Amino acid sequence: MTSIDPPLAMLAEVTHRCPLQCPYCSNPLQLLTASQEMDTETWKSIFSQAAEMGVLQIHFSGGEPTVRQDLEKLVAHCEGLDLYCNLITSGVLLNKDRLIRLAAAGLQHVQLSFQAAQADNADRISAYPNSLEKKIEIGRLVGEIGLPLTVNAVMHRQNLDDLEALIDLSVELGAQRLEVAHVQYYGWGLRNRAALIPTRAQLDRSTNIVEAARERLKGRLVIDYVVPDYYARRPKSCMGGWARQFVNVTPNGKVLPCHAAEDLPGLTFDSLRDRTLADIWQKSAALNHFRGIDWMPEPCQSCDRRELDWGGCRCQAFALTGDAAVTDPVCELSPHHDQVKQIAKKESGESPPEFLYRRIGGAN
Amino acid sequence: MMTDRRIIDETSVPRLPTGVRLKFDDPRDQWVILAPERMYVLDQVALAIVRECDGVANVGGIIDALAEDFAAPRAQIGGDVVHMLQDFADKGVIDA
Ligand code: SF4
Ligand code: SF4
């Protein structure tokens, strides 16, 4: 591989701390504690390196990024570097003053997550009291102070009946965008898969609802739609390809191609505490391992979609086959594809088990 | 907060709203629009149009200016400009 293009965007997981406990959380099962997080100055230096390399956007995520009291400082630092700052938040810790301070620091956009449109269901899924009311209030405030809002609705078998109400809520809040994202089965979502996976009929119904809403709300609300992989015939282009467009930084400074990759066995991800971002991006053995197309097995190696979907998701390949280096089994051309169909059918057809909530030590 | 679809015509006055930025992307040698959860790479024509979206000029004026800059007949480019701005408005990239 000669020259490696810099990533377009960085997902900055500034913390794993979060007051909510969503059972589909994309964080790893082993959550980091506050004392393991990088401090303000270290993060600032990372953002400076990112800007220098050619990163254009910073997505502040977590955990819940607003638990960090220095978030304004980090945003202001990025703004000074002309980096576009996006905040991915559950909203429950925000208030008007803080939002105004974040906007003044240069924040450009807020993505606010909703667990459900019914209060009791939202509380049950997030294991956090009165979350819906709080989120609605924050969604309103975002619009009031003049920032664009994206509503992020994570959908699964236990809240799909709320989809229409969530679309209405997004319109009511004046959101510009709504992301209807079916849960993906990594990390906590994988552990809770049977409690989350919809039936084919439920999925089709949600697809119809989204399509009708797109038509009805054209020009007023942009709706992005992510279907659950297990019902797909071709995999998603995971992160636009391993270590191509996105770089994910964990609270303690590990550089990953996506938020879930740390759980893959046999790969050692480098830390920004030891090396520079540019050095890691170019030379990390783990990032180079699945970069491009050289690593690909058949059927990907001779497939004309190989530079469109990059063979799908490595984490999903590992989760379903125990081998991260095979074609994503979501692909119909994978020899493991039948297994995926069977899992979806079986698990969605049985009554859902209890949630395993996302909390420190919760997966042990 | 329910807003209607913004329909672009020659009287519309487009501008880039908060959360949408035009930026030269140095390492990749291209102009981009950074928007919520999105990035658009602009070609020469799109760039020329977006640069005119200053919240002052109306679409009619923008077409006049571009017709002159590109030495193209107004009738020929007018439709394309409105079409592109409508597309941007639907995506939330411009406000009008
Ligand atoms: S998915 Fe839920 S638990 Fe995980 S970080 Fe987001 S709000 Fe917190
Ligand atoms: S065989 Fe590989 S490259 Fe081809 S569509 Fe399937 S996952 Fe994508």
mmCIF file of C-alpha atoms in Angstrom, chain A residues 119-318:
data_model
loop_
_atom_site.group_PDB
_atom_site.id
_atom_site.type_symbol
_atom_site.label_atom_id
_atom_site.label_comp_id
_atom_site.label_asym_id
_atom_site.label_seq_id
_atom_site.Cartn_x
_atom_site.Cartn_y
_atom_site.Cartn_z
ATOM 1 C CA ALA A 119 -42.454 7.313 28.498
ATOM 2 C CA ASP A 120 -42.643 3.986 30.315
ATOM 3 C CA ASN A 121 -41.021 2.088 27.472
ATOM 4 C CA ALA A 122 -38.275 4.713 27.154
ATOM 5 C CA ASP A 123 -37.551 4.413 30.864
ATOM 6 C CA ARG A 124 -37.503 0.648 30.692
ATOM 7 C CA ILE A 125 -35.142 0.477 27.717
ATOM 8 C CA SER A 126 -32.728 3.096 29.034
ATOM 9 C CA ALA A 127 -33.116 2.088 32.708
ATOM 10 C CA TYR A 128 -33.330 5.812 33.446
ATOM 11 C CA PRO A 129 -36.354 7.596 34.894
ATOM 12 C CA ASN A 130 -38.242 10.329 32.995
ATOM 13 C CA SER A 131 -35.823 10.249 30.106
ATOM 14 C CA LEU A 132 -38.409 10.965 27.401
ATOM 15 C CA GLU A 133 -39.675 14.196 28.930
ATOM 16 C CA LYS A 134 -36.122 15.415 29.401
ATOM 17 C CA LYS A 135 -35.149 14.558 25.833
ATOM 18 C CA ILE A 136 -38.147 16.366 24.389
ATOM 19 C CA GLU A 137 -37.211 19.433 26.384
ATOM 20 C CA ILE A 138 -33.617 19.278 25.128
ATOM 21 C CA GLY A 139 -34.734 18.730 21.542
ATOM 22 C CA ARG A 140 -36.810 21.911 21.759
ATOM 23 C CA LEU A 141 -33.939 23.881 23.283
ATOM 24 C CA VAL A 142 -31.563 22.818 20.513
ATOM 25 C CA GLY A 143 -33.913 24.361 17.971
ATOM 26 C CA GLU A 144 -34.505 27.425 20.133
ATOM 27 C CA ILE A 145 -30.836 28.286 20.291
ATOM 28 C CA GLY A 146 -30.608 27.801 16.540
ATOM 29 C CA LEU A 147 -28.652 24.586 16.149
ATOM 30 C CA PRO A 148 -29.683 21.904 13.664
ATOM 31 C CA LEU A 149 -31.054 18.745 15.249
ATOM 32 C CA THR A 150 -30.973 15.117 14.206
ATOM 33 C CA VAL A 151 -33.209 12.705 16.063
ATOM 34 C CA ASN A 152 -31.601 9.308 16.393
ATOM 35 C CA ALA A 153 -34.189 6.586 16.912
ATOM 36 C CA VAL A 154 -32.675 3.207 17.609
ATOM 37 C CA MET A 155 -35.283 0.633 16.666
ATOM 38 C CA HIS A 156 -35.752 -2.982 17.701
ATOM 39 C CA ARG A 157 -38.541 -5.438 18.385
ATOM 40 C CA GLN A 158 -39.432 -3.774 21.693
ATOM 41 C CA ASN A 159 -40.071 -0.273 20.346
ATOM 42 C CA LEU A 160 -41.010 -0.685 16.693
ATOM 43 C CA ASP A 161 -44.615 0.183 17.470
ATOM 44 C CA ASP A 162 -43.383 3.673 18.362
ATOM 45 C CA LEU A 163 -41.902 4.374 14.943
ATOM 46 C CA GLU A 164 -44.739 6.549 13.657
ATOM 47 C CA ALA A 165 -44.840 8.477 16.911
ATOM 48 C CA LEU A 166 -41.072 9.027 16.735
ATOM 49 C CA ILE A 167 -41.426 10.413 13.219
ATOM 50 C CA ASP A 168 -44.156 12.787 14.430
ATOM 51 C CA LEU A 169 -42.040 13.775 17.388
ATOM 52 C CA SER A 170 -39.102 14.623 15.111
ATOM 53 C CA VAL A 171 -41.311 16.889 13.030
ATOM 54 C CA GLU A 172 -42.715 18.517 16.153
ATOM 55 C CA LEU A 173 -39.223 19.200 17.475
ATOM 56 C CA GLY A 174 -38.269 20.833 14.175
ATOM 57 C CA ALA A 175 -35.528 18.281 13.546
ATOM 58 C CA GLN A 176 -33.886 18.500 10.126
ATOM 59 C CA ARG A 177 -33.003 14.855 10.126
ATOM 60 C CA LEU A 178 -34.221 11.627 11.592
ATOM 61 C CA GLU A 179 -32.095 8.558 11.696
ATOM 62 C CA VAL A 180 -34.158 5.407 11.975
ATOM 63 C CA ALA A 181 -31.477 2.904 12.839
ATOM 64 C CA HIS A 182 -32.292 -0.686 13.546
ATOM 65 C CA VAL A 183 -29.965 -2.058 16.201
ATOM 66 C CA GLN A 184 -26.776 -3.615 14.943
ATOM 67 C CA TYR A 185 -25.588 -6.696 16.753
ATOM 68 C CA TYR A 186 -22.180 -5.906 18.163
ATOM 69 C CA GLY A 187 -21.063 -5.514 21.762
ATOM 70 C CA TRP A 188 -24.071 -5.144 24.021
ATOM 71 C CA GLY A 189 -26.426 -5.440 21.066
ATOM 72 C CA LEU A 190 -25.008 -8.850 20.269
ATOM 73 C CA ARG A 191 -25.456 -9.991 23.848
ATOM 74 C CA ASN A 192 -29.060 -8.794 23.716
ATOM 75 C CA ARG A 193 -29.765 -9.887 20.171
ATOM 76 C CA ALA A 194 -32.661 -12.191 20.969
ATOM 77 C CA ALA A 195 -34.327 -9.409 22.950
ATOM 78 C CA LEU A 196 -33.889 -6.942 20.097
ATOM 79 C CA ILE A 197 -34.199 -8.630 16.715
ATOM 80 C CA PRO A 198 -37.469 -7.920 14.887
ATOM 81 C CA THR A 199 -39.338 -10.412 12.764
ATOM 82 C CA ARG A 200 -39.254 -10.066 9.001
ATOM 83 C CA ALA A 201 -42.841 -8.813 9.093
ATOM 84 C CA GLN A 202 -42.009 -6.165 11.704
ATOM 85 C CA LEU A 203 -39.064 -5.041 9.629
ATOM 86 C CA ASP A 204 -41.135 -4.801 6.451
ATOM 87 C CA ARG A 205 -43.736 -2.789 8.273
ATOM 88 C CA SER A 206 -41.127 -0.316 9.519
ATOM 89 C CA THR A 207 -39.685 -0.022 6.029
ATOM 90 C CA ASN A 208 -43.132 0.855 4.677
ATOM 91 C CA ILE A 209 -43.639 3.449 7.386
ATOM 92 C CA VAL A 210 -40.288 5.059 6.612
ATOM 93 C CA GLU A 211 -40.935 5.123 2.886
ATOM 94 C CA ALA A 212 -44.367 6.718 3.324
ATOM 95 C CA ALA A 213 -42.937 9.303 5.735
ATOM 96 C CA ARG A 214 -40.108 10.182 3.360
ATOM 97 C CA GLU A 215 -42.627 10.895 0.657
ATOM 98 C CA ARG A 216 -44.933 12.887 2.925
ATOM 99 C CA LEU A 217 -42.151 14.894 4.576
ATOM 100 C CA LYS A 218 -39.929 15.567 1.564
ATOM 101 C CA GLY A 219 -38.097 18.842 1.981
ATOM 102 C CA ARG A 220 -39.018 19.058 5.656
ATOM 103 C CA LEU A 221 -37.385 16.056 7.278
ATOM 104 C CA VAL A 222 -34.593 13.971 5.833
ATOM 105 C CA ILE A 223 -34.915 10.373 6.998
ATOM 106 C CA ASP A 224 -31.954 8.035 7.030
ATOM 107 C CA TYR A 225 -32.782 4.399 7.409
ATOM 108 C CA VAL A 226 -30.539 1.592 8.571
ATOM 109 C CA VAL A 227 -31.984 -1.912 8.284
ATOM 110 C CA PRO A 228 -30.837 -4.754 10.486
ATOM 111 C CA ASP A 229 -28.076 -6.586 8.719
ATOM 112 C CA TYR A 230 -29.465 -10.038 9.389
ATOM 113 C CA TYR A 231 -32.267 -9.494 6.903
ATOM 114 C CA ALA A 232 -30.046 -8.037 4.213
ATOM 115 C CA ARG A 233 -28.709 -9.797 1.125
ATOM 116 C CA ARG A 234 -25.544 -7.763 0.902
ATOM 117 C CA PRO A 235 -23.594 -6.315 3.809
ATOM 118 C CA LYS A 236 -23.241 -2.635 4.549
ATOM 119 C CA SER A 237 -20.035 -0.932 3.680
ATOM 120 C CA CYS A 238 -18.974 -0.927 7.306
ATOM 121 C CA MET A 239 -17.568 2.531 8.165
ATOM 122 C CA GLY A 240 -16.948 3.006 4.442
ATOM 123 C CA GLY A 241 -14.219 0.375 4.657
ATOM 124 C CA TRP A 242 -11.809 -0.592 7.433
ATOM 125 C CA ALA A 243 -9.599 2.395 8.344
ATOM 126 C CA ARG A 244 -10.471 4.377 5.244
ATOM 127 C CA GLN A 245 -12.772 7.305 6.057
ATOM 128 C CA PHE A 246 -13.281 7.142 9.809
ATOM 129 C CA VAL A 247 -11.045 6.908 12.779
ATOM 130 C CA ASN A 248 -12.400 6.044 16.204
ATOM 131 C CA VAL A 249 -10.548 7.071 19.334
ATOM 132 C CA THR A 250 -11.460 5.411 22.626
ATOM 133 C CA PRO A 251 -11.553 7.247 25.971
ATOM 134 C CA ASN A 252 -8.059 5.999 26.793
ATOM 135 C CA GLY A 253 -6.561 6.807 23.410
ATOM 136 C CA LYS A 254 -6.710 3.622 21.385
ATOM 137 C CA VAL A 255 -7.070 4.182 17.647
ATOM 138 C CA LEU A 256 -9.700 1.918 16.095
ATOM 139 C CA PRO A 257 -11.323 1.614 12.655
ATOM 140 C CA CYS A 258 -14.760 1.483 14.366
ATOM 141 C CA HIS A 259 -16.173 1.478 17.877
ATOM 142 C CA ALA A 260 -16.503 -2.307 18.075
ATOM 143 C CA ALA A 261 -13.167 -3.460 16.682
ATOM 144 C CA GLU A 262 -11.372 -3.606 20.012
ATOM 145 C CA ASP A 263 -13.157 -6.862 20.791
ATOM 146 C CA LEU A 264 -11.554 -8.625 17.810
ATOM 147 C CA PRO A 265 -8.959 -11.156 18.915
ATOM 148 C CA GLY A 266 -5.421 -11.145 17.619
ATOM 149 C CA LEU A 267 -5.256 -7.435 16.804
ATOM 150 C CA THR A 268 -3.349 -4.979 18.952
ATOM 151 C CA PHE A 269 -4.571 -1.430 18.575
ATOM 152 C CA ASP A 270 -2.072 1.327 19.189
ATOM 153 C CA SER A 271 -2.529 4.134 21.660
ATOM 154 C CA LEU A 272 -2.206 7.874 21.170
ATOM 155 C CA ARG A 273 -0.519 7.964 24.527
ATOM 156 C CA ASP A 274 2.522 6.369 22.840
ATOM 157 C CA ARG A 275 2.450 7.419 19.195
ATOM 158 C CA THR A 276 1.105 10.191 16.975
ATOM 159 C CA LEU A 277 -2.161 9.879 15.099
ATOM 160 C CA ALA A 278 -0.482 10.147 11.701
ATOM 161 C CA ASP A 279 2.011 7.456 12.597
ATOM 162 C CA ILE A 280 -0.681 5.092 13.845
ATOM 163 C CA TRP A 281 -2.961 5.789 10.895
ATOM 164 C CA GLN A 282 -0.211 4.966 8.429
ATOM 165 C CA LYS A 283 1.620 2.182 10.180
ATOM 166 C CA SER A 284 -0.575 0.439 12.750
ATOM 167 C CA ALA A 285 -0.449 -3.262 12.026
ATOM 168 C CA ALA A 286 -4.053 -3.636 13.188
ATOM 169 C CA LEU A 287 -5.319 -0.858 10.906
ATOM 170 C CA ASN A 288 -3.366 -2.226 7.975
ATOM 171 C CA HIS A 289 -4.559 -5.759 8.627
ATOM 172 C CA PHE A 290 -7.978 -5.381 6.982
ATOM 173 C CA ARG A 291 -7.316 -2.243 4.987
ATOM 174 C CA GLY A 292 -8.043 -2.271 1.277
ATOM 175 C CA ILE A 293 -8.671 -5.532 -0.549
ATOM 176 C CA ASP A 294 -5.493 -7.578 -0.245
ATOM 177 C CA TRP A 295 -6.659 -9.386 2.906
ATOM 178 C CA MET A 296 -9.905 -10.553 1.303
ATOM 179 C CA PRO A 297 -10.808 -14.201 0.965
ATOM 180 C CA GLU A 298 -13.159 -15.600 -1.656
ATOM 181 C CA PRO A 299 -15.907 -14.912 -2.579
ATOM 182 C CA CYS A 300 -14.957 -11.247 -1.958
ATOM 183 C CA GLN A 301 -11.562 -11.384 -3.688
ATOM 184 C CA SER A 302 -13.100 -11.938 -7.116
ATOM 185 C CA CYS A 303 -16.344 -10.031 -6.505
ATOM 186 C CA ASP A 304 -17.033 -6.766 -8.310
ATOM 187 C CA ARG A 305 -18.541 -5.261 -5.162
ATOM 188 C CA ARG A 306 -15.366 -5.589 -3.160
ATOM 189 C CA GLU A 307 -14.565 -1.891 -3.288
ATOM 190 C CA LEU A 308 -18.176 -0.921 -2.657
ATOM 191 C CA ASP A 309 -18.834 -2.795 0.564
ATOM 192 C CA TRP A 310 -15.239 -3.804 1.396
ATOM 193 C CA GLY A 311 -16.394 -7.295 2.296
ATOM 194 C CA GLY A 312 -18.763 -6.035 4.989
ATOM 195 C CA CYS A 313 -18.096 -5.898 8.691
ATOM 196 C CA ARG A 314 -15.145 -7.657 10.345
ATOM 197 C CA CYS A 315 -16.792 -7.552 13.751
ATOM 198 C CA GLN A 316 -19.877 -9.203 12.363
ATOM 199 C CA ALA A 317 -17.831 -11.860 10.592
ATOM 200 C CA PHE A 318 -16.133 -12.631 13.897
#
